[in-house]
Amino acid sequence: MAALPVYVHAPAYYAGQLGMALSTTGLLLFLARLVDTVQDPWLGHLIDLKAGRLRGWMFGAGVLLAVSFAGLWLPPVQGKALMVWLVVMLIAIYTAHSMLNIAYLAWGARLGNEAALLNAAAWREGAGLVGVVLASIVPGYLMAGQQVEQGMAWYALAFALLLALGIGALLYRALPWLGGGQKQSWREPLANPAFRRVLLPYFLNAVSVAIPATLALFFIRDRIEAPQLSGAFLAAYFVAAAIGLPLWVKLAGKIGTAKAWRLGMILAVLAFAGAAVLSGGDVVAYALVCILAGLALGADLALPPVLLAGLISPQHSAASYYGIWTLLGKLALAISGLVLPLLALGGYQPGVAGQGGLSLALTYAALPCAIKLLAMWRLNLVIGDVERKPKS
């Protein structure tokens, strides 16, 4: 609820509900993500140093995340101060989320062999998708209502309660933290050649996912002309991803994690290529795009973290690896924020019929396809290396 949904709904909320200029919103999103991005390797290193002694770390991050999440949707300021508020709240949300997420991913990286990791990843991402579906439907419904501020206040409270429940369950019921071996510099993972080779395809693929996520609500409203179905389209996308998770895990067990991920990329390209030619009223066709793209998203969610876990040497701690990994994911989201001022230059204006519709369609669908094909090409070059287990 505090990751991808924030990035999907915040631009529409601040540009549509609060009146901030689209180009300004995009630049501020980029700035906030850029500031946040550089800290992830350092946070991963701190988690490694704590070696599982993370109770205070997790509780502190949870409090920061709950407070900043509420602040994002309930800004007490207007005008120029609203721009500063947006940046501060986003940086606080991203920082707290990184503190929790890097520790969580590193915690699970030592659960067992590849089969155990694939199974655990499917359950983890499946549970995450339930939250994503709720977080995709509820804000859109609340923003379309008459009492938006009151609705978002209840939404923030529900998030805080769910967050407390999740952190409590993790700390008191999860398997013990198994650590990762010797402590290391945050730069040490970059000495692993297989890890270095997989970074570029992962980054390119993350950019290809982030761009349509940033533009989805704009595309649905101004290209498909069905804003009332925004929640349904997003739900179809994420439910399809949840359904696809066990299928990708099963396929990865048969042909290998990297090869299964490559097939997911192909499916995503086929899905989004069709979206580029859609226009007003193509509701059924766009629903099909959402379902196919959602199935492909299942591969993007479940398989890359498992691929990474297989590249971590037993002598290395996992959190430093995931710190660099999440850095690239956030950098991809930061870059995707730049498509908003790019669309403004192309003549697109949110909510204005006929203004920059073609530019919106090409940026939402064609550009991600091109980037996804580059990612697949780079993965093809290293697929043999990344599927070999690291030497101890």
Short mmCIF file of C-alpha atoms in Angstrom, two decimals:
data_model
loop_
_atom_site.label_atom_id
_atom_site.label_comp_id
_atom_site.label_asym_id
_atom_site.label_seq_id
_atom_site.Cartn_x
_atom_site.Cartn_y
_atom_site.Cartn_z
CA MET A 1 0.00 0.00 0.00
CA ALA A 2 2.95 2.36 0.52
CA ALA A 3 5.01 1.40 -2.53
CA LEU A 4 3.59 1.16 -6.05
CA PRO A 5 0.08 2.41 -5.12
CA VAL A 6 1.58 5.61 -3.70
CA TYR A 7 3.38 6.19 -6.97
CA VAL A 8 0.24 5.46 -8.98
CA HIS A 9 -2.17 7.62 -6.97
CA ALA A 10 -0.01 10.50 -5.71
CA PRO A 11 0.42 12.18 -9.13
CA ALA A 12 -3.31 12.03 -9.87
CA TYR A 13 -4.18 13.15 -6.33
CA TYR A 14 -1.87 16.18 -6.25
CA ALA A 15 -2.49 17.19 -9.88
CA GLY A 16 -6.21 16.40 -9.98
CA GLN A 17 -7.48 16.95 -6.42
CA LEU A 18 -5.05 19.52 -5.05
CA GLY A 19 -4.42 21.52 -8.24
CA MET A 20 -0.65 21.14 -8.56
CA ALA A 21 0.71 21.55 -12.12
CA LEU A 22 1.44 18.25 -13.86
CA SER A 23 5.02 19.16 -14.78
CA THR A 24 5.70 20.33 -11.21
CA THR A 25 4.26 17.13 -9.78
CA GLY A 26 6.46 15.01 -12.04
CA LEU A 27 9.64 16.91 -11.20
CA LEU A 28 8.92 16.72 -7.47
CA LEU A 29 8.31 12.97 -7.71
CA PHE A 30 11.64 12.62 -9.50
CA LEU A 31 13.44 14.72 -6.87
CA ALA A 32 11.97 12.77 -3.96
CA ARG A 33 12.84 9.42 -5.52
CA LEU A 34 16.35 10.58 -6.41
CA VAL A 35 17.07 11.70 -2.85
CA ASP A 36 15.70 8.45 -1.49
CA THR A 37 17.50 6.23 -4.00
CA VAL A 38 21.05 6.93 -2.85
CA GLN A 39 20.43 5.79 0.73
CA ASP A 40 19.38 2.19 0.09
CA PRO A 41 22.88 0.61 -0.03
CA TRP A 42 23.72 2.39 3.21
CA LEU A 43 20.51 1.16 4.83
CA GLY A 44 21.29 -2.38 3.66
CA HIS A 45 24.74 -2.13 5.23
CA LEU A 46 23.24 -0.99 8.54
CA ILE A 47 20.84 -3.92 8.51
CA ASP A 48 23.74 -6.31 7.93
CA LEU A 49 25.61 -4.80 10.89
CA LYS A 50 22.58 -5.40 13.11
CA ALA A 51 22.54 -9.08 12.02
CA GLY A 52 18.91 -9.65 12.90
CA ARG A 53 18.68 -7.43 16.00
CA LEU A 54 16.00 -5.38 14.32
CA ARG A 55 13.09 -5.01 16.74
CA GLY A 56 13.63 -1.30 17.41
CA TRP A 57 14.58 -0.71 13.77
CA MET A 58 11.33 -2.20 12.50
CA PHE A 59 9.10 -0.44 15.04
CA GLY A 60 10.75 2.94 14.37
CA ALA A 61 10.38 2.51 10.62
CA GLY A 62 6.73 1.52 11.09
CA VAL A 63 5.91 4.67 13.08
CA LEU A 64 7.65 6.88 10.51
CA LEU A 65 5.84 5.16 7.66
CA ALA A 66 2.39 5.44 9.25
CA VAL A 67 2.80 9.14 10.09
CA SER A 68 4.23 10.15 6.70
CA PHE A 69 1.62 8.09 4.84
CA ALA A 70 -1.14 10.01 6.60
CA GLY A 71 0.65 13.28 5.92
CA LEU A 72 0.85 12.56 2.19
CA TRP A 73 -2.94 12.35 1.81
CA LEU A 74 -3.84 15.01 4.39
CA PRO A 75 -1.55 17.99 3.69
CA PRO A 76 -2.14 20.91 6.09
CA VAL A 77 -0.66 23.46 3.66
CA GLN A 78 -1.40 24.95 0.23
CA GLY A 79 0.37 26.85 -2.54
CA LYS A 80 4.15 26.71 -2.71
CA ALA A 81 4.35 25.09 0.72
CA LEU A 82 2.43 22.14 -0.73
CA MET A 83 5.36 21.39 -3.03
CA VAL A 84 7.77 21.21 -0.10
CA TRP A 85 5.28 19.10 1.85
CA LEU A 86 4.94 16.60 -1.00
CA VAL A 87 8.70 16.13 -1.29
CA VAL A 88 9.21 15.74 2.48
CA MET A 89 6.35 13.26 2.88
CA LEU A 90 7.48 11.17 -0.09
CA ILE A 91 11.07 11.02 1.14
CA ALA A 92 9.86 9.99 4.61
CA ILE A 93 7.60 7.30 3.13
CA TYR A 94 10.32 5.95 0.86
CA THR A 95 12.92 5.93 3.64
CA ALA A 96 10.68 4.09 6.10
CA HIS A 97 9.56 1.66 3.41
CA SER A 98 13.19 0.92 2.52
CA MET A 99 14.07 0.29 6.16
CA LEU A 100 11.30 -2.30 6.35
CA ASN A 101 11.52 -3.81 2.88
CA ILE A 102 15.28 -4.35 2.66
CA ALA A 103 15.29 -6.07 6.04
CA TYR A 104 12.30 -8.17 4.99
CA LEU A 105 13.84 -9.30 1.71
CA ALA A 106 17.21 -10.07 3.33
CA TRP A 107 15.42 -12.00 6.10
CA GLY A 108 13.90 -14.30 3.50
CA ALA A 109 17.00 -14.72 1.32
CA ARG A 110 18.39 -17.54 3.51
CA LEU A 111 15.27 -19.68 3.77
CA GLY A 112 16.69 -22.57 1.76
CA ASN A 113 17.37 -23.77 -1.77
CA GLU A 114 15.90 -22.34 -4.96
CA ALA A 115 12.69 -24.37 -4.68
CA ALA A 116 12.08 -23.09 -1.14
CA LEU A 117 12.86 -19.52 -2.20
CA LEU A 118 10.47 -19.71 -5.15
CA ASN A 119 7.70 -21.02 -2.94
CA ALA A 120 8.32 -18.36 -0.30
CA ALA A 121 8.47 -15.62 -2.94
CA ALA A 122 5.13 -16.71 -4.39
CA TRP A 123 3.44 -16.50 -0.98
CA ARG A 124 5.16 -13.20 -0.14
CA GLU A 125 4.28 -11.49 -3.41
CA GLY A 126 0.79 -13.00 -3.41
CA ALA A 127 0.09 -11.52 0.01
CA GLY A 128 1.59 -8.24 -1.16
CA LEU A 129 -0.69 -8.21 -4.19
CA VAL A 130 -3.75 -8.49 -1.94
CA GLY A 131 -2.64 -5.24 -0.34
CA VAL A 132 -1.89 -3.71 -3.73
CA VAL A 133 -5.37 -4.58 -5.02
CA LEU A 134 -6.98 -2.95 -1.99
CA ALA A 135 -4.70 0.06 -2.28
CA SER A 136 -5.51 0.41 -5.98
CA ILE A 137 -9.28 0.27 -5.60
CA VAL A 138 -9.93 2.16 -2.37
CA PRO A 139 -8.14 5.50 -3.10
CA GLY A 140 -9.76 5.77 -6.53
CA TYR A 141 -13.16 5.24 -4.97
CA LEU A 142 -12.46 7.77 -2.22
CA MET A 143 -11.11 10.41 -4.61
CA ALA A 144 -14.27 10.15 -6.71
CA GLY A 145 -16.47 10.86 -3.68
CA GLN A 146 -17.67 14.09 -2.12
CA GLN A 147 -15.75 13.91 1.19
CA VAL A 148 -12.25 13.15 -0.10
CA GLU A 149 -10.32 14.41 2.93
CA GLN A 150 -12.41 12.45 5.42
CA GLY A 151 -12.15 9.31 3.29
CA MET A 152 -8.38 9.56 2.99
CA ALA A 153 -8.10 10.05 6.77
CA TRP A 154 -9.87 6.73 7.33
CA TYR A 155 -7.67 5.18 4.66
CA ALA A 156 -4.50 6.33 6.44
CA LEU A 157 -5.80 4.99 9.76
CA ALA A 158 -6.57 1.60 8.21
CA PHE A 159 -3.06 1.51 6.76
CA ALA A 160 -1.51 2.24 10.17
CA LEU A 161 -3.45 -0.60 11.79
CA LEU A 162 -2.55 -3.09 9.06
CA LEU A 163 1.09 -2.01 9.23
CA ALA A 164 1.20 -2.57 12.99
CA LEU A 165 -0.34 -6.01 12.53
CA GLY A 166 2.16 -6.96 9.84
CA ILE A 167 5.24 -5.83 11.74
CA GLY A 168 4.03 -7.51 14.92
CA ALA A 169 3.42 -10.80 13.10
CA LEU A 170 6.86 -10.64 11.46
CA LEU A 171 8.74 -9.96 14.70
CA TYR A 172 6.91 -12.48 16.85
CA ARG A 173 5.98 -15.31 14.45
CA ALA A 174 8.54 -15.41 11.63
CA LEU A 175 11.46 -17.83 11.45
CA PRO A 176 14.64 -16.58 13.16
CA TRP A 177 16.92 -14.27 11.21
CA LEU A 178 19.73 -16.49 9.94
CA GLY A 179 22.20 -13.73 9.11
CA GLY A 180 24.50 -13.97 6.14
CA GLY A 181 28.08 -14.57 7.15
CA GLN A 182 30.87 -12.02 7.37
CA LYS A 183 30.09 -8.31 7.58
CA GLN A 184 31.10 -6.35 4.50
CA SER A 185 31.19 -2.94 2.89
CA TRP A 186 28.02 -1.94 1.05
CA ARG A 187 30.14 -1.95 -2.14
CA GLU A 188 31.24 -5.55 -1.69
CA PRO A 189 28.35 -7.04 -3.74
CA LEU A 190 29.64 -5.14 -6.78
CA ALA A 191 32.70 -7.40 -6.71
CA ASN A 192 30.39 -10.30 -7.60
CA PRO A 193 30.51 -10.48 -11.44
CA ALA A 194 27.22 -12.37 -11.82
CA PHE A 195 25.46 -9.78 -9.68
CA ARG A 196 26.90 -6.93 -11.74
CA ARG A 197 25.73 -8.51 -14.99
CA VAL A 198 22.12 -8.87 -13.89
CA LEU A 199 21.81 -5.27 -12.66
CA LEU A 200 21.28 -3.67 -16.09
CA PRO A 201 18.47 -5.97 -17.28
CA TYR A 202 16.81 -5.64 -13.89
CA PHE A 203 17.03 -1.84 -14.02
CA LEU A 204 15.74 -1.58 -17.60
CA ASN A 205 12.87 -3.91 -16.80
CA ALA A 206 12.00 -1.87 -13.70
CA VAL A 207 11.82 1.30 -15.81
CA SER A 208 9.52 -0.44 -18.28
CA VAL A 209 7.16 -1.35 -15.42
CA ALA A 210 7.34 2.03 -13.67
CA ILE A 211 6.34 4.18 -16.65
CA PRO A 212 2.88 2.66 -17.25
CA ALA A 213 2.32 2.49 -13.47
CA THR A 214 2.88 6.26 -13.27
CA LEU A 215 0.61 6.98 -16.23
CA ALA A 216 -2.14 4.38 -15.68
CA LEU A 217 -4.77 6.67 -14.18
CA PHE A 218 -4.11 9.37 -16.77
CA PHE A 219 -4.37 6.80 -19.58
CA ILE A 220 -7.61 5.34 -18.26
CA ARG A 221 -9.23 8.75 -17.82
CA ASP A 222 -8.07 10.58 -20.94
CA ARG A 223 -7.34 7.84 -23.48
CA ILE A 224 -9.82 5.08 -22.64
CA GLU A 225 -12.26 7.71 -21.28
CA ALA A 226 -13.48 5.45 -18.48
CA PRO A 227 -12.32 7.00 -15.17
CA GLN A 228 -15.19 5.31 -13.35
CA LEU A 229 -13.56 1.96 -14.14
CA SER A 230 -10.08 2.88 -12.85
CA GLY A 231 -10.41 0.71 -9.77
CA ALA A 232 -11.71 -2.23 -11.79
CA PHE A 233 -8.88 -2.01 -14.32
CA LEU A 234 -6.22 -1.83 -11.61
CA ALA A 235 -7.85 -4.67 -9.71
CA ALA A 236 -7.87 -6.83 -12.86
CA TYR A 237 -4.18 -6.06 -13.36
CA PHE A 238 -3.11 -7.04 -9.86
CA VAL A 239 -5.48 -9.98 -9.48
CA ALA A 240 -4.08 -11.39 -12.73
CA ALA A 241 -0.59 -10.93 -11.28
CA ALA A 242 -1.60 -12.89 -8.18
CA ILE A 243 -3.07 -15.67 -10.31
CA GLY A 244 0.10 -15.80 -12.41
CA LEU A 245 2.48 -16.08 -9.45
CA PRO A 246 2.18 -19.85 -8.90
CA LEU A 247 2.33 -20.44 -12.65
CA TRP A 248 5.62 -18.54 -12.98
CA VAL A 249 7.04 -20.30 -9.93
CA LYS A 250 6.17 -23.69 -11.40
CA LEU A 251 7.63 -22.73 -14.76
CA ALA A 252 10.82 -21.41 -13.12
CA GLY A 253 11.24 -24.74 -11.33
CA LYS A 254 11.23 -26.48 -14.71
CA ILE A 255 13.23 -24.19 -17.03
CA GLY A 256 15.14 -21.94 -14.63
CA THR A 257 14.35 -18.61 -12.98
CA ALA A 258 16.02 -16.35 -15.57
CA LYS A 259 14.43 -18.11 -18.54
CA ALA A 260 10.98 -17.92 -16.96
CA TRP A 261 11.50 -14.21 -16.27
CA ARG A 262 12.39 -13.71 -19.94
CA LEU A 263 9.09 -15.30 -20.98
CA GLY A 264 7.31 -12.89 -18.65
CA MET A 265 8.98 -9.98 -20.44
CA ILE A 266 7.77 -11.29 -23.79
CA LEU A 267 4.19 -11.49 -22.51
CA ALA A 268 4.38 -7.92 -21.19
CA VAL A 269 5.57 -6.60 -24.57
CA LEU A 270 2.72 -8.38 -26.36
CA ALA A 271 0.20 -6.92 -23.92
CA PHE A 272 1.37 -3.31 -23.98
CA ALA A 273 1.94 -3.25 -27.74
CA GLY A 274 -1.83 -3.51 -28.13
CA ALA A 275 -2.49 -0.69 -25.68
CA ALA A 276 -0.72 1.83 -27.93
CA VAL A 277 -3.54 1.73 -30.50
CA LEU A 278 -6.48 1.92 -28.07
CA SER A 279 -8.73 4.97 -27.88
CA GLY A 280 -11.91 6.18 -26.20
CA GLY A 281 -14.42 3.45 -25.43
CA ASP A 282 -12.06 0.48 -25.89
CA VAL A 283 -12.96 -0.79 -22.45
CA VAL A 284 -12.99 -4.52 -23.18
CA ALA A 285 -9.72 -4.39 -25.11
CA TYR A 286 -8.02 -2.45 -22.34
CA ALA A 287 -9.32 -4.90 -19.74
CA LEU A 288 -7.62 -7.67 -21.75
CA VAL A 289 -4.40 -5.62 -21.78
CA CYS A 290 -4.62 -5.28 -18.00
CA ILE A 291 -5.08 -9.02 -17.53
CA LEU A 292 -2.19 -10.02 -19.80
CA ALA A 293 0.12 -7.35 -18.41
CA GLY A 294 -0.86 -8.43 -14.89
CA LEU A 295 0.06 -12.03 -15.64
CA ALA A 296 3.45 -10.77 -16.83
CA LEU A 297 3.82 -8.68 -13.65
CA GLY A 298 3.68 -11.90 -11.64
CA ALA A 299 7.01 -12.89 -13.19
CA ASP A 300 8.52 -9.45 -12.43
CA LEU A 301 7.48 -9.71 -8.78
CA ALA A 302 8.37 -13.28 -7.91
CA LEU A 303 11.39 -14.19 -10.02
CA PRO A 304 14.03 -11.39 -9.81
CA PRO A 305 14.40 -11.57 -5.98
CA VAL A 306 14.86 -15.34 -6.22
CA LEU A 307 17.40 -14.89 -9.00
CA LEU A 308 19.29 -12.46 -6.80
CA ALA A 309 19.19 -14.76 -3.76
CA GLY A 310 20.90 -17.43 -5.85
CA LEU A 311 23.76 -15.05 -6.65
CA ILE A 312 24.65 -14.21 -3.04
CA SER A 313 27.71 -16.03 -1.78
CA PRO A 314 27.31 -17.87 1.55
CA GLN A 315 30.13 -15.68 2.88
CA HIS A 316 28.19 -12.46 2.20
CA SER A 317 25.33 -10.78 4.03
CA ALA A 318 22.17 -10.41 1.99
CA ALA A 319 20.96 -6.94 2.98
CA SER A 320 23.79 -5.13 1.19
CA TYR A 321 22.82 -6.90 -2.02
CA TYR A 322 19.17 -5.97 -1.62
CA GLY A 323 20.14 -2.40 -0.78
CA ILE A 324 21.71 -1.99 -4.21
CA TRP A 325 18.85 -3.94 -5.78
CA THR A 326 16.16 -1.67 -4.32
CA LEU A 327 18.26 1.39 -5.23
CA LEU A 328 17.85 0.48 -8.89
CA GLY A 329 14.13 -0.11 -8.49
CA LYS A 330 13.70 3.32 -6.94
CA LEU A 331 15.88 4.97 -9.55
CA ALA A 332 13.58 3.44 -12.17
CA LEU A 333 10.57 4.97 -10.44
CA ALA A 334 12.35 8.32 -10.23
CA ILE A 335 13.06 8.26 -13.95
CA SER A 336 9.45 7.34 -14.69
CA GLY A 337 8.37 10.56 -12.96
CA LEU A 338 10.12 12.50 -15.73
CA VAL A 339 7.56 11.30 -18.28
CA LEU A 340 5.04 13.74 -16.75
CA PRO A 341 6.89 16.91 -17.82
CA LEU A 342 7.70 15.09 -21.08
CA LEU A 343 3.98 14.64 -21.69
CA ALA A 344 3.37 18.29 -20.87
CA LEU A 345 5.90 19.24 -23.55
CA GLY A 346 4.03 16.95 -25.95
CA GLY A 347 0.85 18.94 -25.44
CA TYR A 348 -0.91 16.59 -23.03
CA GLN A 349 -3.15 18.23 -20.42
CA PRO A 350 -4.92 16.05 -17.84
CA GLY A 351 -8.67 16.12 -18.20
CA VAL A 352 -8.67 18.10 -21.47
CA ALA A 353 -10.15 16.07 -24.34
CA GLY A 354 -7.97 15.76 -27.43
CA GLN A 355 -4.89 17.38 -25.90
CA GLY A 356 -1.83 15.18 -26.43
CA GLY A 357 -3.73 11.88 -26.56
CA LEU A 358 -1.32 10.29 -29.03
CA SER A 359 1.67 11.39 -26.95
CA LEU A 360 0.05 9.79 -23.90
CA ALA A 361 -0.59 6.51 -25.75
CA LEU A 362 2.95 6.25 -27.09
CA THR A 363 4.55 7.11 -23.74
CA TYR A 364 2.29 4.77 -21.78
CA ALA A 365 2.62 1.74 -24.08
CA ALA A 366 5.19 1.99 -26.87
CA LEU A 367 8.06 3.42 -24.80
CA PRO A 368 7.85 0.70 -22.09
CA CYS A 369 7.81 -1.99 -24.81
CA ALA A 370 11.03 -0.64 -26.31
CA ILE A 371 12.72 -0.53 -22.90
CA LYS A 372 11.45 -4.01 -22.03
CA LEU A 373 12.96 -5.39 -25.25
CA LEU A 374 16.32 -3.85 -24.28
CA ALA A 375 16.06 -5.51 -20.87
CA MET A 376 15.32 -8.86 -22.48
CA TRP A 377 18.27 -8.47 -24.84
CA ARG A 378 20.62 -7.76 -21.93
CA LEU A 379 19.24 -10.70 -19.94
CA ASN A 380 19.81 -12.98 -22.94
CA LEU A 381 23.50 -12.02 -22.90
CA VAL A 382 24.00 -13.07 -19.28
CA ILE A 383 21.37 -15.74 -18.77
CA GLY A 384 23.91 -18.56 -18.53
CA ASP A 385 26.01 -16.72 -15.94
CA VAL A 386 23.18 -15.69 -13.63
CA GLU A 387 21.75 -19.21 -13.44
CA ARG A 388 25.02 -20.67 -12.18
CA LYS A 389 25.27 -20.87 -8.42
CA PRO A 390 27.98 -18.67 -6.85
CA LYS A 391 31.05 -20.42 -5.62
CA SER A 392 31.49 -20.59 -1.88
#
